[in-house]
PDB file of C-alpha atoms in Angstrom:
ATOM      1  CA  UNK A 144     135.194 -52.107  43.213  1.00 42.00           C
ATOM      2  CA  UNK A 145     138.616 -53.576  43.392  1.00 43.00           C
ATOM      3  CA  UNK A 146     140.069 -54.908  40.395  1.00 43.00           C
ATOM      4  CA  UNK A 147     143.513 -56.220  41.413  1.00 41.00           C
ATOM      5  CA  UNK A 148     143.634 -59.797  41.242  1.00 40.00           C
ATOM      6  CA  UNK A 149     143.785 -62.102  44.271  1.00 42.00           C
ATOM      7  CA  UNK A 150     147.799 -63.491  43.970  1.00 44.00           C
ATOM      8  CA  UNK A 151     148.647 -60.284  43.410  1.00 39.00           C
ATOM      9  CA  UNK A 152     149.892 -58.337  46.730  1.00 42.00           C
ATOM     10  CA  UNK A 153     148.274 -54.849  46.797  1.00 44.00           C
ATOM     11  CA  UNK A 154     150.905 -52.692  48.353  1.00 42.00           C
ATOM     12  CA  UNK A 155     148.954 -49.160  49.794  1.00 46.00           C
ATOM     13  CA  UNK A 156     150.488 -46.200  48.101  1.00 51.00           C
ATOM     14  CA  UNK A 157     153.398 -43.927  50.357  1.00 57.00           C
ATOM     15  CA  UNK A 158     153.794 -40.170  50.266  1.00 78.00           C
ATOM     16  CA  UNK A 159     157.343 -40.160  50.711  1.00 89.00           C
ATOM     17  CA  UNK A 160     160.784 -41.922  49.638  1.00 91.00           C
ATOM     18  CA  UNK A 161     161.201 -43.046  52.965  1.00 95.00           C
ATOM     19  CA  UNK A 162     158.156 -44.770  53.418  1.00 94.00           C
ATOM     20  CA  UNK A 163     157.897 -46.332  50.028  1.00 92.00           C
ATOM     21  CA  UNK A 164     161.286 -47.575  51.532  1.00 94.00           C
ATOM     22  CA  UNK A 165     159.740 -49.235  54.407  1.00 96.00           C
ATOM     23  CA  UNK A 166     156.807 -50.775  53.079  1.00 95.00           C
ATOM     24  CA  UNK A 167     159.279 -52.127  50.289  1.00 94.00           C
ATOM     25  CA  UNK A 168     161.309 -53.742  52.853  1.00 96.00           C
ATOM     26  CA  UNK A 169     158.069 -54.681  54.854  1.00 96.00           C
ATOM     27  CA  UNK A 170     156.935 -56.577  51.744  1.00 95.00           C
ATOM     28  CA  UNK A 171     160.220 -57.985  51.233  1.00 95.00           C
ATOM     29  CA  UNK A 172     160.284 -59.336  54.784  1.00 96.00           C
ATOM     30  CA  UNK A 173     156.998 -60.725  54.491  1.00 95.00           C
ATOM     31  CA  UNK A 174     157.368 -62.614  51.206  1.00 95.00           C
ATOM     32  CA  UNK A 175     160.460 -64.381  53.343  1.00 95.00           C
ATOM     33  CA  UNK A 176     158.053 -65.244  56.349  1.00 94.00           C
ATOM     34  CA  UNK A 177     157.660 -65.387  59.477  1.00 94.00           C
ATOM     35  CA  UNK A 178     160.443 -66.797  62.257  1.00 92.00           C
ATOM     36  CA  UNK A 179     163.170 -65.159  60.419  1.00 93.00           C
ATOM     37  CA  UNK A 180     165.949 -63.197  62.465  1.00 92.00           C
ATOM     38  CA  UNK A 181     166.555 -59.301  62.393  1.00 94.00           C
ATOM     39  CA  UNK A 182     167.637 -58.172  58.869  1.00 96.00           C
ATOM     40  CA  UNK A 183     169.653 -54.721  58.030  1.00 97.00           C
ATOM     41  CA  UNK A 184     169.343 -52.770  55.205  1.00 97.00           C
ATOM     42  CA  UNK A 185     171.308 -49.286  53.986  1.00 95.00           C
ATOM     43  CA  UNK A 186     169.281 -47.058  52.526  1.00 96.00           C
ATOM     44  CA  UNK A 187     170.841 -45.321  49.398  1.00 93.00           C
ATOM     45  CA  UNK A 188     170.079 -42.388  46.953  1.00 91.00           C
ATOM     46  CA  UNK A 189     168.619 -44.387  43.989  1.00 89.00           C
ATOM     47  CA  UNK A 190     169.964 -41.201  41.617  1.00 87.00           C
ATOM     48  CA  UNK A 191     173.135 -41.323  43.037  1.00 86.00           C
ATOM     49  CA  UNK A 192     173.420 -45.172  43.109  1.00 83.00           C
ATOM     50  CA  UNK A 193     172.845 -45.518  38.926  1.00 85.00           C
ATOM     51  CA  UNK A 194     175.219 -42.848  38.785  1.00 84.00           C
ATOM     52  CA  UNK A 195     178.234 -44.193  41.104  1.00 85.00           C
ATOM     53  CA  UNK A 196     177.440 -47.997  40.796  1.00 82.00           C
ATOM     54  CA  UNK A 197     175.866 -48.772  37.519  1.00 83.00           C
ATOM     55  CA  UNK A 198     176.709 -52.366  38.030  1.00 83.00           C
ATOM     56  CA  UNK A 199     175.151 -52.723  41.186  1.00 79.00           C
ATOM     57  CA  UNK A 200     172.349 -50.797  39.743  1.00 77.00           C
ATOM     58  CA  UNK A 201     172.120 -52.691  36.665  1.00 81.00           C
ATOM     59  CA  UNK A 202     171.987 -56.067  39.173  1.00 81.00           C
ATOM     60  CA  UNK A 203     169.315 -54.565  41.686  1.00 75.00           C
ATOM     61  CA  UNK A 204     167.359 -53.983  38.468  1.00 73.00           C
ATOM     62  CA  UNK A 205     167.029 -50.295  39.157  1.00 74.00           C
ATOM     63  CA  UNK A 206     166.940 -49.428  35.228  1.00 64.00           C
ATOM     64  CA  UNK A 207     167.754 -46.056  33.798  1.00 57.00           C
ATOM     65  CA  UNK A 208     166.668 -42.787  34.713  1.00 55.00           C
ATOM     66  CA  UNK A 209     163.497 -42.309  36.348  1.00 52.00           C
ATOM     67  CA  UNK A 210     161.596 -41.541  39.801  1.00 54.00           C
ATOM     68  CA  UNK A 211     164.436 -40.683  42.373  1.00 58.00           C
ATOM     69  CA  UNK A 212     164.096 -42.642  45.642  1.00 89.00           C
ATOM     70  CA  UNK A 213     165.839 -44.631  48.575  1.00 93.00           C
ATOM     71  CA  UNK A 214     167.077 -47.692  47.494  1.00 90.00           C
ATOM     72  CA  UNK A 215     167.483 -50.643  50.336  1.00 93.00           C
ATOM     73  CA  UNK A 216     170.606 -52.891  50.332  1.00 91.00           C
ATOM     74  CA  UNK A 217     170.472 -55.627  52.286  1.00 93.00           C
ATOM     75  CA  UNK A 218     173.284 -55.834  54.569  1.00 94.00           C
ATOM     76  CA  UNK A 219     175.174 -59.545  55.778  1.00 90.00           C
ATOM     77  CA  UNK A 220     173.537 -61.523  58.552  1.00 86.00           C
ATOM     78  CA  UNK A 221     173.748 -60.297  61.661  1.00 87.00           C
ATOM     79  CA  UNK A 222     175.833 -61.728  64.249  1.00 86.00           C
ATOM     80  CA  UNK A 223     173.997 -64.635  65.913  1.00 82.00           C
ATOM     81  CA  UNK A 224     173.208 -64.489  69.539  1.00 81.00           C
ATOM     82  CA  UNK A 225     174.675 -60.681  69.920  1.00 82.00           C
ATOM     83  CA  UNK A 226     172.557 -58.730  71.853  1.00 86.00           C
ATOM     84  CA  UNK A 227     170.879 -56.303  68.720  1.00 87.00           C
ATOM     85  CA  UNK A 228     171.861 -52.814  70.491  1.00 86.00           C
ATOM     86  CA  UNK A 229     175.202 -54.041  70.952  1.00 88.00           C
ATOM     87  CA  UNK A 230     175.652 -55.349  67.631  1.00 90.00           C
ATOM     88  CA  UNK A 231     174.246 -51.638  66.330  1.00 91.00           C
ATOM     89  CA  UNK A 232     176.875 -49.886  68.677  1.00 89.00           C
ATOM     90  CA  UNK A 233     179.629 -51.117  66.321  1.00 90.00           C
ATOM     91  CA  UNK A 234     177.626 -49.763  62.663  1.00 91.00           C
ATOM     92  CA  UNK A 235     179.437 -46.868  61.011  1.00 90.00           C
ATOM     93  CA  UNK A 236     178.121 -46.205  57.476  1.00 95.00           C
ATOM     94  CA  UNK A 237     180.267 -44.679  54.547  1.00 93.00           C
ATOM     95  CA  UNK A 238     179.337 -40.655  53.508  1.00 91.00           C
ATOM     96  CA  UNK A 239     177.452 -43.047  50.289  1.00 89.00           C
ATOM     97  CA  UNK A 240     174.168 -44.739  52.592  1.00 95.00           C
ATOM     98  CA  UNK A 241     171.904 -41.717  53.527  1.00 95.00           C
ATOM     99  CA  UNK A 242     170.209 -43.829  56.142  1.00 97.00           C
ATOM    100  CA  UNK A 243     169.124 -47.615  57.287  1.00 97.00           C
ATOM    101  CA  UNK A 244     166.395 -50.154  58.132  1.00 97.00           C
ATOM    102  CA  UNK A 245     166.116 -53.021  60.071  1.00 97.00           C
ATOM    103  CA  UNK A 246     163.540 -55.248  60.161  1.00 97.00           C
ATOM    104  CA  UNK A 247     162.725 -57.323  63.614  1.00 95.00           C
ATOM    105  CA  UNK A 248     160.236 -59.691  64.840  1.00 94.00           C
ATOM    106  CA  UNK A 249     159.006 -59.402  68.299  1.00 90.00           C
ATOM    107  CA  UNK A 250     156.311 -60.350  70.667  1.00 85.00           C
ATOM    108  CA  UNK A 251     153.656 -57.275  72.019  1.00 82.00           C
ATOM    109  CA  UNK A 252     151.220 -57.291  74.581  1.00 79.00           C
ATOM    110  CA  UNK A 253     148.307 -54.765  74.337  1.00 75.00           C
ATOM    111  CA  UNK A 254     148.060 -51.963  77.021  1.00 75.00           C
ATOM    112  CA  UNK A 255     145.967 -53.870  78.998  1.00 79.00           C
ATOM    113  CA  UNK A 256     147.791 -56.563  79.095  1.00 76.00           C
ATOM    114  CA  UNK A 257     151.133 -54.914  79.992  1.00 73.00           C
ATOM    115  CA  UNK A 258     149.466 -53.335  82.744  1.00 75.00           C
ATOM    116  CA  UNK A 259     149.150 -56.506  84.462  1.00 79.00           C
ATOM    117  CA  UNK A 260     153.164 -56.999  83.966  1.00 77.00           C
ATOM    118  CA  UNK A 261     154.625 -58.549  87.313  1.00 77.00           C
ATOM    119  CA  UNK A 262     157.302 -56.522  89.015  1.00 78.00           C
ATOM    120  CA  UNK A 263     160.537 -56.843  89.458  1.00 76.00           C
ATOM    121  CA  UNK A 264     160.737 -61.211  87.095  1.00 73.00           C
ATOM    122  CA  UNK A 265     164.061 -60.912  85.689  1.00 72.00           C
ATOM    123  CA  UNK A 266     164.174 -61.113  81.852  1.00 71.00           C
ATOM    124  CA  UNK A 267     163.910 -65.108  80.730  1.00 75.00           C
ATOM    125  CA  UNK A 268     161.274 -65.025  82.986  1.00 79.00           C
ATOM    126  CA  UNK A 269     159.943 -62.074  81.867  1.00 75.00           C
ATOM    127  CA  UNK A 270     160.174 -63.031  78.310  1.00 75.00           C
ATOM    128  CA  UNK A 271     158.532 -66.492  79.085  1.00 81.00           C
ATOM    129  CA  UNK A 272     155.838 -64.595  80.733  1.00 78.00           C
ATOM    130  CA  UNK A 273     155.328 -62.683  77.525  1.00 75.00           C
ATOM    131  CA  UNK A 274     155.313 -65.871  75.257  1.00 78.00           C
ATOM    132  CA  UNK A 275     152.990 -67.853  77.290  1.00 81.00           C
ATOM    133  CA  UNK A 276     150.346 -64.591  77.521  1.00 81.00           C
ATOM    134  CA  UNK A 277     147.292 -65.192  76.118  1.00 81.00           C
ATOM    135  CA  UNK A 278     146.484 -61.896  74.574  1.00 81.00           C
ATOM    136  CA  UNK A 279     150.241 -61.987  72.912  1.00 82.00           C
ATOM    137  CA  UNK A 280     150.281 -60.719  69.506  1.00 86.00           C
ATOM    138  CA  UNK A 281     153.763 -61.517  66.920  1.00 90.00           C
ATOM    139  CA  UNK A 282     154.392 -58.641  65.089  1.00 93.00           C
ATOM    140  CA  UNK A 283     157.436 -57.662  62.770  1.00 96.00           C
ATOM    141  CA  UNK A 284     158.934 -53.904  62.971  1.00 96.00           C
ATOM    142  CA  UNK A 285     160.325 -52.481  60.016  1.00 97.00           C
ATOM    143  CA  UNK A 286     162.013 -49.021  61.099  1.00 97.00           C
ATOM    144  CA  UNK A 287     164.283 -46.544  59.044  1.00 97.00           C
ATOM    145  CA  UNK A 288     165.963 -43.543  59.730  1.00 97.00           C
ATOM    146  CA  UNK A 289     168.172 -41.329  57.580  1.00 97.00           C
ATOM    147  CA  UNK A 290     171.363 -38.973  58.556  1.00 95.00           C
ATOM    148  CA  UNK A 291     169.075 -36.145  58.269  1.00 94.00           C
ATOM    149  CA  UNK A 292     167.070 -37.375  61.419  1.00 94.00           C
ATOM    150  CA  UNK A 293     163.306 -38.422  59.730  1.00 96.00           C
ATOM    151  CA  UNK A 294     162.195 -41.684  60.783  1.00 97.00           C
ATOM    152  CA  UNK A 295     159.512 -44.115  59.565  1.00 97.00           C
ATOM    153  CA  UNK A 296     158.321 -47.307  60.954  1.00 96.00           C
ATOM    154  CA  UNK A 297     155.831 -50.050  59.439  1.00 96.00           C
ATOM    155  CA  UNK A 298     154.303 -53.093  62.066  1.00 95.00           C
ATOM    156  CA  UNK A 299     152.515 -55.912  60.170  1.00 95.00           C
ATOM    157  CA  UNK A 300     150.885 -58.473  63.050  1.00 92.00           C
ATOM    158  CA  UNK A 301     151.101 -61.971  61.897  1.00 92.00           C
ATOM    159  CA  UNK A 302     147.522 -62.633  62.349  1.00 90.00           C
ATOM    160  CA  UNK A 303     146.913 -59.770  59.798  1.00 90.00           C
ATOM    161  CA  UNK A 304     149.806 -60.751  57.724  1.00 88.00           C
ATOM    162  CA  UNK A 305     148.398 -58.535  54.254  1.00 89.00           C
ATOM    163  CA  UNK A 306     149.917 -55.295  53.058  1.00 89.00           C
ATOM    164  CA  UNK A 307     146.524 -53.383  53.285  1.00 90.00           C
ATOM    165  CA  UNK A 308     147.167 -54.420  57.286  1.00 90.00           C
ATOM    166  CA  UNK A 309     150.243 -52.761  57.712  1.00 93.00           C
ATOM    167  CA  UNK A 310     150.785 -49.448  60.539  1.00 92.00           C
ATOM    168  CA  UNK A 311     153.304 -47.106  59.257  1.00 93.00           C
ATOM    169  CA  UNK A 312     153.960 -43.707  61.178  1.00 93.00           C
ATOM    170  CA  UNK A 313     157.863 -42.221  62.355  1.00 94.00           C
ATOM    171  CA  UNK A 314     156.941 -42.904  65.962  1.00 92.00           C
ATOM    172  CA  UNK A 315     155.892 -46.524  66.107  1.00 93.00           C
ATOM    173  CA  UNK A 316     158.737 -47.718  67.328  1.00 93.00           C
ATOM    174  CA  UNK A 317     161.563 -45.149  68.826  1.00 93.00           C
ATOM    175  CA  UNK A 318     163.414 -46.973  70.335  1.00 92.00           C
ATOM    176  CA  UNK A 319     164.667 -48.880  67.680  1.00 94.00           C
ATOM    177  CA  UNK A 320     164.987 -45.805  65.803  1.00 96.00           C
ATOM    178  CA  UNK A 321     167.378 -44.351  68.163  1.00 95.00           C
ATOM    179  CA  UNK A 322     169.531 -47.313  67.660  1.00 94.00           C
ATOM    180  CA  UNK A 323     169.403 -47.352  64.052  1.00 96.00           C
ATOM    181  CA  UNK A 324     169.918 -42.915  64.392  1.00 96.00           C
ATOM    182  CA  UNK A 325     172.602 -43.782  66.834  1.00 94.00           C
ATOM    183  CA  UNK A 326     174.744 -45.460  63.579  1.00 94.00           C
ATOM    184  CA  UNK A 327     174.880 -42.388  62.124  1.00 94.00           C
ATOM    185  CA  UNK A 328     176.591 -40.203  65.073  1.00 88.00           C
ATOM    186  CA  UNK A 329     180.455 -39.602  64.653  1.00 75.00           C
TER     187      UNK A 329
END
């Protein structure tokens, strides 16, 4: 039997730093709702932060010493209206961020329904298509990658919208994390 109350969210335990990371940033997302453009995060060594930044650990509320972890910064607005793999072309992150999220809000089809895709609509069109579908589903991606090259992704559908919902795995979404990765290359 569950005992957590009902106002409070129950957020599903993570094996890793990484995706703890994600499903914090997931959460975060989701307590800002829905319609909400891309957001960026850097993803820093919680240790390491209290150590080099006590301030800005003191303000993030990250406390003394105690479970080592990734913690996410969020990073300015992005650019309005720029194109989001352009805008990532021109990220370089200090030696200090050991990786980065972004969180993203798009419209999926299921397989079936991309099957029946028409050829060759340029992309308003295409997009239109998309939004008009029937079988559309809004879902919000929230992928992260760190310099060492692992990867985790969490997709929350808005007709789902509860943390015991949520997909996580590193392959979810790759293309995105090939952008985010792409930051990272010198």
């Amino acid at each position: 039997m569950d005992n957590t109350p009902p106002d409070v969210p129950e957020t599903p335990s993570a094996a890793t730093a990484l995706t703890r990371a994600v499903l914090e940033i997931d959460e975060y997302a989701a307590g800002l709702g829905w319609d909400r453009p891309a957001q960026l995060f850097a993803l820093v060594d919680t240790d390491r932060l209290r150590t080099e930044e006590p301030g800005l650990a003191e303000q993030l509320e990250l406390g003394g010493s105690g479970s080592s972890g990734l913690t996410p910064v969020e990073q300015d607005e992005l650019p309005a209206g720029a194109p989001l793999d352009e805008f990532l072309a021109t990220i370089a992150w200090p030696d200090a961020v050991a990786g980065c999220a972004m969180t993203v809000e798009r419209l999926m089809l299921p397989p079936a329904a991309e099957a029946t895709l028409p050829d060759g609509v340029p992309g308003p069109e295409l997009t239109r298509w998309v939004a008009e579908h029937p079988e559309r589903q809004e879902v919000r991606m929230t992928v992260a990658v760190l310099r060492d090259g692992r990867r985790e992704s969490a997709v929350r559908l808005r007709e789902k919208d509860t943390a015991t919902e949520v997909l996580t795995g590193p392959d979810l979404v790759p293309g995105l994390a090939d952008a985010l990765a792409a930051t990272f290359e010198e």
